[in-house]
Amino acid sequence: MQKDRAAIAKKKFGQNFLKDEVVLTQIIQSMPDTPHRIAEIGPGLGDLTKYLVDVKSVTAFEVDTDLCKHLKHQFADAISTNTLELRCGDVLEHWKSELLDEPYDLVANLPYYIATNIILKALADPACRNLLVMIQREVAEKFSAAPGERAFGALSVITQSVGEAEVVLHVPPTAFEPAPKVDSCVLLISKRTNRNDEGFEEFLRTAFTQPRKTLHKNLTARYDGDLLVRAFQELDLERSIRPHQLDTSDFHRLYALIK
């Protein structure tokens, strides 16, 4: 089954199989040093899985029934010894408040089309302690951007509110088969807490509605003008400031004053 990866890949599942052994080794070397079980989403042909089961116990979620059959055969020994638990089906249907009933680290080459949703669910999941995920470079930059950077936005603030994020590896399209049309990154997020404030996140979506406009202008679409004036004055914020110019703590202080 591994001979013609491009033919195996299904576009509806966003499958790009990571084939570069150097990159796979670097992912393993970048894993947090914890005793936690690994959750892998989208193991595909098992390229990363074969490394993971050598170092940790793994629960893998695969939506593609054809690949599930392949994985069951390829990892029969690991499954028989409970080193690997394979769950076939849509991970989002398995995932309620907690994906696993024990602390886990998420390590995965995520399909691009669900990567943002998966990361946000993991940030909210109290059982998830760390994330090490391969995602589209543009998305990785949004999660890891610092204040003042062009990519800084709601995803950056949410991530910095629960932990620390860094890009640990840049990966070219040639590392995959079929090759995607974009560059990828391996993103590490070390969590301190969990995202759990829907009101704050709605505030952030409003604040970054139109990033090129001023923060004040964006917020007036939802919040009382007089309240905003007083809050800006208390925090000594200029009315001309744009959303990417604040840092995460500024957003929390502003939200506390206007919610």
mmCIF file of C-alpha atoms in Angstrom:
data_model
loop_
_atom_site.group_PDB
_atom_site.id
_atom_site.type_symbol
_atom_site.label_atom_id
_atom_site.label_comp_id
_atom_site.label_asym_id
_atom_site.label_seq_id
_atom_site.Cartn_x
_atom_site.Cartn_y
_atom_site.Cartn_z
ATOM 1 C CA MET A 1 0.000 0.000 0.000
ATOM 2 C CA GLN A 2 2.946 2.337 0.501
ATOM 3 C CA LYS A 3 4.191 2.139 -3.085
ATOM 4 C CA ASP A 4 1.924 4.758 -4.655
ATOM 5 C CA ARG A 5 1.130 7.268 -1.947
ATOM 6 C CA ALA A 6 -0.260 9.873 -4.332
ATOM 7 C CA ALA A 7 -2.838 7.393 -5.602
ATOM 8 C CA ILE A 8 -3.803 6.369 -2.063
ATOM 9 C CA ALA A 9 -4.276 9.939 -0.811
ATOM 10 C CA LYS A 10 -7.879 11.101 -0.645
ATOM 11 C CA LYS A 11 -8.465 14.788 -1.219
ATOM 12 C CA LYS A 12 -11.621 14.847 0.924
ATOM 13 C CA PHE A 13 -9.511 13.893 3.949
ATOM 14 C CA GLY A 14 -6.691 16.324 3.123
ATOM 15 C CA GLN A 15 -4.130 13.527 3.054
ATOM 16 C CA ASN A 16 -0.483 14.432 2.471
ATOM 17 C CA PHE A 17 1.708 11.610 3.762
ATOM 18 C CA LEU A 18 4.908 12.674 5.520
ATOM 19 C CA LYS A 19 7.701 10.614 4.000
ATOM 20 C CA ASP A 20 10.893 12.459 5.041
ATOM 21 C CA GLU A 21 12.644 10.298 7.645
ATOM 22 C CA VAL A 22 14.788 13.225 8.837
ATOM 23 C CA VAL A 23 11.699 15.306 9.567
ATOM 24 C CA LEU A 24 10.011 12.359 11.296
ATOM 25 C CA THR A 25 13.061 11.897 13.517
ATOM 26 C CA GLN A 26 13.145 15.610 14.341
ATOM 27 C CA ILE A 27 9.488 15.490 15.396
ATOM 28 C CA ILE A 28 10.236 12.677 17.826
ATOM 29 C CA GLN A 29 13.234 14.592 19.184
ATOM 30 C CA SER A 30 11.016 17.669 19.724
ATOM 31 C CA MET A 31 8.417 15.820 21.792
ATOM 32 C CA PRO A 32 7.926 17.083 25.362
ATOM 33 C CA ASP A 33 9.615 14.893 27.957
ATOM 34 C CA THR A 34 6.505 13.735 29.797
ATOM 35 C CA PRO A 35 5.030 10.412 30.962
ATOM 36 C CA HIS A 36 1.794 11.125 29.111
ATOM 37 C CA ARG A 37 0.135 8.940 26.521
ATOM 38 C CA ILE A 38 0.232 10.185 22.919
ATOM 39 C CA ALA A 39 -2.887 10.993 20.914
ATOM 40 C CA GLU A 40 -2.249 10.953 17.168
ATOM 41 C CA ILE A 41 -4.888 12.285 14.787
ATOM 42 C CA GLY A 42 -4.684 11.155 11.177
ATOM 43 C CA PRO A 43 -1.904 8.529 11.316
ATOM 44 C CA GLY A 44 -2.395 7.825 7.609
ATOM 45 C CA LEU A 45 0.068 5.172 6.498
ATOM 46 C CA GLY A 46 1.709 5.055 9.928
ATOM 47 C CA ASP A 47 4.872 6.963 8.987
ATOM 48 C CA LEU A 48 4.931 8.883 12.276
ATOM 49 C CA THR A 49 3.124 6.182 14.242
ATOM 50 C CA LYS A 50 5.986 3.710 13.803
ATOM 51 C CA TYR A 51 8.293 6.146 15.597
ATOM 52 C CA LEU A 52 5.769 7.045 18.277
ATOM 53 C CA VAL A 53 5.071 3.472 19.382
ATOM 54 C CA ASP A 54 8.797 2.967 19.940
ATOM 55 C CA VAL A 55 8.810 5.593 22.679
ATOM 56 C CA LYS A 56 5.267 5.933 24.067
ATOM 57 C CA SER A 57 1.830 4.351 24.270
ATOM 58 C CA VAL A 58 -0.344 5.781 21.508
ATOM 59 C CA THR A 59 -4.046 6.208 20.780
ATOM 60 C CA ALA A 60 -4.488 6.945 17.075
ATOM 61 C CA PHE A 61 -7.630 8.244 15.377
ATOM 62 C CA GLU A 62 -8.082 7.536 11.639
ATOM 63 C CA VAL A 63 -11.173 8.521 9.648
ATOM 64 C CA ASP A 64 -10.225 6.654 6.444
ATOM 65 C CA THR A 65 -11.572 3.088 6.637
ATOM 66 C CA ASP A 66 -9.107 1.841 4.010
ATOM 67 C CA LEU A 67 -6.168 3.187 5.983
ATOM 68 C CA CYS A 68 -7.612 1.732 9.185
ATOM 69 C CA LYS A 69 -7.410 -1.728 7.644
ATOM 70 C CA HIS A 70 -3.816 -1.057 6.621
ATOM 71 C CA LEU A 71 -2.888 0.216 10.090
ATOM 72 C CA LYS A 72 -4.484 -2.757 11.832
ATOM 73 C CA HIS A 73 -2.322 -5.068 9.735
ATOM 74 C CA GLN A 74 0.886 -3.005 9.930
ATOM 75 C CA PHE A 75 0.694 -2.502 13.702
ATOM 76 C CA ALA A 76 -0.850 -5.823 14.702
ATOM 77 C CA ASP A 77 1.917 -6.474 17.254
ATOM 78 C CA ALA A 78 1.668 -3.017 18.848
ATOM 79 C CA ILE A 79 -2.121 -3.345 19.011
ATOM 80 C CA SER A 80 -1.899 -6.803 20.600
ATOM 81 C CA THR A 81 0.390 -5.472 23.361
ATOM 82 C CA ASN A 82 -1.752 -2.327 23.898
ATOM 83 C CA THR A 83 1.118 -0.089 22.862
ATOM 84 C CA LEU A 84 -1.198 1.199 20.142
ATOM 85 C CA GLU A 85 -4.930 1.701 20.407
ATOM 86 C CA LEU A 86 -6.489 2.395 17.006
ATOM 87 C CA ARG A 87 -9.847 4.146 16.862
ATOM 88 C CA CYS A 88 -11.441 4.256 13.433
ATOM 89 C CA GLY A 89 -13.858 7.071 12.640
ATOM 90 C CA ASP A 90 -14.146 10.837 12.836
ATOM 91 C CA VAL A 91 -12.135 12.073 15.822
ATOM 92 C CA LEU A 92 -14.556 14.959 16.328
ATOM 93 C CA GLU A 93 -17.312 12.423 17.037
ATOM 94 C CA HIS A 94 -15.123 10.776 19.700
ATOM 95 C CA TRP A 95 -14.126 14.112 21.210
ATOM 96 C CA LYS A 96 -16.422 15.476 23.862
ATOM 97 C CA SER A 97 -14.838 17.598 26.590
ATOM 98 C CA GLU A 98 -11.843 15.229 26.793
ATOM 99 C CA LEU A 99 -10.420 13.171 23.956
ATOM 100 C CA LEU A 100 -8.820 10.610 26.301
ATOM 101 C CA ASP A 101 -9.661 9.771 29.896
ATOM 102 C CA GLU A 102 -6.080 10.376 31.003
ATOM 103 C CA PRO A 103 -3.454 13.115 30.501
ATOM 104 C CA TYR A 104 -2.091 13.078 26.965
ATOM 105 C CA ASP A 105 0.117 14.957 24.519
ATOM 106 C CA LEU A 106 -1.187 15.494 21.002
ATOM 107 C CA VAL A 107 1.463 14.623 18.401
ATOM 108 C CA ALA A 108 0.266 14.543 14.809
ATOM 109 C CA ASN A 109 0.615 15.516 11.177
ATOM 110 C CA LEU A 110 -2.788 17.195 11.025
ATOM 111 C CA PRO A 111 -4.903 17.446 7.867
ATOM 112 C CA TYR A 112 -4.873 21.134 6.967
ATOM 113 C CA TYR A 113 -8.630 21.440 6.600
ATOM 114 C CA ILE A 114 -9.328 20.635 10.264
ATOM 115 C CA ALA A 115 -6.044 21.721 11.873
ATOM 116 C CA THR A 116 -7.303 24.957 13.429
ATOM 117 C CA ASN A 117 -10.405 23.279 14.847
ATOM 118 C CA ILE A 118 -8.354 20.407 16.267
ATOM 119 C CA ILE A 119 -5.863 22.747 17.946
ATOM 120 C CA LEU A 120 -8.613 24.867 19.501
ATOM 121 C CA LYS A 121 -10.345 21.755 20.850
ATOM 122 C CA ALA A 122 -7.042 20.536 22.302
ATOM 123 C CA LEU A 123 -6.440 23.904 23.952
ATOM 124 C CA ALA A 124 -9.835 23.553 25.643
ATOM 125 C CA ASP A 125 -9.347 19.899 26.613
ATOM 126 C CA PRO A 126 -8.160 19.606 30.242
ATOM 127 C CA ALA A 127 -6.652 16.193 29.519
ATOM 128 C CA CYS A 128 -4.390 17.603 26.784
ATOM 129 C CA ARG A 129 -1.140 18.902 28.245
ATOM 130 C CA ASN A 130 1.011 19.624 25.172
ATOM 131 C CA LEU A 131 0.602 19.805 21.396
ATOM 132 C CA LEU A 132 3.270 19.034 18.796
ATOM 133 C CA VAL A 133 1.566 19.273 15.426
ATOM 134 C CA MET A 134 2.494 19.580 11.765
ATOM 135 C CA ILE A 135 0.280 22.221 10.167
ATOM 136 C CA GLN A 136 0.229 24.739 7.340
ATOM 137 C CA ARG A 137 2.899 27.404 7.878
ATOM 138 C CA GLU A 138 0.423 30.288 7.678
ATOM 139 C CA VAL A 139 -1.717 28.741 10.415
ATOM 140 C CA ALA A 140 1.308 27.986 12.609
ATOM 141 C CA GLU A 141 2.328 31.648 12.377
ATOM 142 C CA LYS A 142 -1.140 32.759 13.510
ATOM 143 C CA PHE A 143 -0.978 30.578 16.610
ATOM 144 C CA SER A 144 2.610 31.560 17.487
ATOM 145 C CA ALA A 145 2.798 35.239 16.437
ATOM 146 C CA ALA A 146 4.025 37.840 18.915
ATOM 147 C CA PRO A 147 2.341 41.232 19.418
ATOM 148 C CA GLY A 148 3.243 43.627 16.639
ATOM 149 C CA GLU A 149 3.774 40.896 14.072
ATOM 150 C CA ARG A 150 1.560 40.812 11.013
ATOM 151 C CA ALA A 151 0.127 37.368 11.841
ATOM 152 C CA PHE A 152 -0.804 38.353 15.420
ATOM 153 C CA GLY A 153 -4.532 37.882 15.923
ATOM 154 C CA ALA A 154 -7.243 36.173 17.938
ATOM 155 C CA LEU A 155 -5.571 32.738 17.654
ATOM 156 C CA SER A 156 -2.304 34.177 18.990
ATOM 157 C CA VAL A 157 -4.033 35.735 22.009
ATOM 158 C CA ILE A 158 -6.009 32.565 22.772
ATOM 159 C CA THR A 159 -2.829 30.479 22.646
ATOM 160 C CA GLN A 160 -0.794 32.883 24.770
ATOM 161 C CA SER A 161 -3.637 32.940 27.292
ATOM 162 C CA VAL A 162 -3.271 29.208 27.924
ATOM 163 C CA GLY A 163 0.427 28.551 27.331
ATOM 164 C CA GLU A 164 3.427 29.129 25.120
ATOM 165 C CA ALA A 165 3.757 28.425 21.401
ATOM 166 C CA GLU A 166 6.788 28.137 19.178
ATOM 167 C CA VAL A 167 7.571 26.910 15.688
ATOM 168 C CA VAL A 168 10.207 24.205 16.124
ATOM 169 C CA LEU A 169 10.609 23.113 12.511
ATOM 170 C CA HIS A 170 9.957 24.412 8.994
ATOM 171 C CA VAL A 171 9.046 21.684 6.508
ATOM 172 C CA PRO A 172 9.016 22.031 2.699
ATOM 173 C CA PRO A 173 6.356 20.481 0.437
ATOM 174 C CA THR A 174 8.905 17.932 -0.803
ATOM 175 C CA ALA A 175 8.755 16.176 2.583
ATOM 176 C CA PHE A 176 5.262 14.911 1.691
ATOM 177 C CA GLU A 177 3.634 12.722 -0.932
ATOM 178 C CA PRO A 178 1.600 14.028 -2.573
ATOM 179 C CA ALA A 179 3.325 17.358 -2.034
ATOM 180 C CA PRO A 180 1.022 20.133 -0.741
ATOM 181 C CA LYS A 181 1.029 23.544 -2.406
ATOM 182 C CA VAL A 182 2.113 25.293 0.794
ATOM 183 C CA ASP A 183 4.956 25.135 3.294
ATOM 184 C CA SER A 184 4.391 23.457 6.645
ATOM 185 C CA CYS A 185 5.635 23.922 10.197
ATOM 186 C CA VAL A 186 5.825 21.826 13.311
ATOM 187 C CA LEU A 187 4.216 23.836 16.111
ATOM 188 C CA LEU A 188 4.793 23.145 19.808
ATOM 189 C CA ILE A 189 2.277 24.474 22.332
ATOM 190 C CA SER A 190 3.005 23.889 26.017
ATOM 191 C CA LYS A 191 -0.154 24.434 28.045
ATOM 192 C CA ARG A 192 -0.452 25.998 31.492
ATOM 193 C CA THR A 193 -4.261 26.080 31.578
ATOM 194 C CA ASN A 194 -7.251 25.568 29.257
ATOM 195 C CA ARG A 195 -9.285 27.920 27.090
ATOM 196 C CA ASN A 196 -12.712 28.203 28.679
ATOM 197 C CA ASP A 197 -13.969 31.783 28.287
ATOM 198 C CA GLU A 198 -16.327 32.008 25.319
ATOM 199 C CA GLY A 199 -17.102 35.642 26.084
ATOM 200 C CA PHE A 200 -13.429 36.597 25.858
ATOM 201 C CA GLU A 201 -13.037 34.760 22.564
ATOM 202 C CA GLU A 202 -16.097 36.508 21.118
ATOM 203 C CA PHE A 203 -14.515 39.791 22.217
ATOM 204 C CA LEU A 204 -11.316 38.821 20.376
ATOM 205 C CA ARG A 205 -13.210 37.958 17.183
ATOM 206 C CA THR A 206 -14.784 41.418 17.322
ATOM 207 C CA ALA A 207 -11.450 43.107 18.055
ATOM 208 C CA PHE A 208 -9.796 41.513 15.011
ATOM 209 C CA THR A 209 -12.810 41.704 12.656
ATOM 210 C CA GLN A 210 -10.916 44.057 10.349
ATOM 211 C CA PRO A 211 -7.250 44.044 11.428
ATOM 212 C CA ARG A 212 -6.338 47.087 9.359
ATOM 213 C CA LYS A 213 -8.917 49.211 11.121
ATOM 214 C CA THR A 214 -8.404 50.596 14.595
ATOM 215 C CA LEU A 215 -9.243 48.466 17.602
ATOM 216 C CA HIS A 216 -11.705 51.106 18.774
ATOM 217 C CA LYS A 217 -13.532 51.091 15.443
ATOM 218 C CA ASN A 218 -13.863 47.303 15.461
ATOM 219 C CA LEU A 219 -15.151 47.209 19.033
ATOM 220 C CA THR A 220 -17.798 49.885 18.488
ATOM 221 C CA ALA A 221 -19.712 47.368 16.367
ATOM 222 C CA ARG A 222 -20.527 45.435 19.556
ATOM 223 C CA TYR A 223 -19.757 47.513 22.634
ATOM 224 C CA ASP A 224 -21.080 50.795 24.025
ATOM 225 C CA GLY A 225 -19.092 53.809 22.823
ATOM 226 C CA ASP A 226 -18.945 55.625 26.185
ATOM 227 C CA LEU A 227 -17.807 52.446 27.907
ATOM 228 C CA LEU A 228 -15.043 52.035 25.335
ATOM 229 C CA VAL A 229 -13.884 55.619 25.797
ATOM 230 C CA ARG A 230 -13.555 55.158 29.563
ATOM 231 C CA ALA A 231 -11.801 51.806 29.178
ATOM 232 C CA PHE A 232 -9.289 53.182 26.655
ATOM 233 C CA GLN A 233 -8.585 56.126 28.935
ATOM 234 C CA GLU A 234 -8.071 53.914 31.979
ATOM 235 C CA LEU A 235 -5.603 51.728 30.091
ATOM 236 C CA ASP A 236 -3.954 54.738 28.419
ATOM 237 C CA LEU A 237 -4.675 53.351 24.948
ATOM 238 C CA GLU A 238 -4.767 55.640 21.924
ATOM 239 C CA ARG A 239 -7.945 55.552 19.868
ATOM 240 C CA SER A 240 -5.734 55.067 16.782
ATOM 241 C CA ILE A 241 -4.158 51.827 18.033
ATOM 242 C CA ARG A 242 -4.661 48.731 15.887
ATOM 243 C CA PRO A 243 -5.430 45.274 17.299
ATOM 244 C CA HIS A 244 -2.035 43.725 16.553
ATOM 245 C CA GLN A 245 -0.292 46.468 18.559
ATOM 246 C CA LEU A 246 -1.668 45.280 21.917
ATOM 247 C CA ASP A 247 -0.278 42.334 23.833
ATOM 248 C CA THR A 248 -2.240 39.490 25.384
ATOM 249 C CA SER A 249 -2.409 41.062 28.847
ATOM 250 C CA ASP A 250 -3.794 44.297 27.329
ATOM 251 C CA PHE A 251 -6.663 42.341 25.761
ATOM 252 C CA HIS A 252 -7.506 40.694 29.070
ATOM 253 C CA ARG A 253 -7.494 44.031 30.925
ATOM 254 C CA LEU A 254 -9.633 45.686 28.252
ATOM 255 C CA TYR A 255 -12.123 42.833 28.239
ATOM 256 C CA ALA A 256 -12.428 42.990 32.037
ATOM 257 C CA LEU A 257 -13.442 46.657 31.762
ATOM 258 C CA ILE A 258 -16.052 46.338 29.009
ATOM 259 C CA LYS A 259 -17.621 42.899 29.412
#
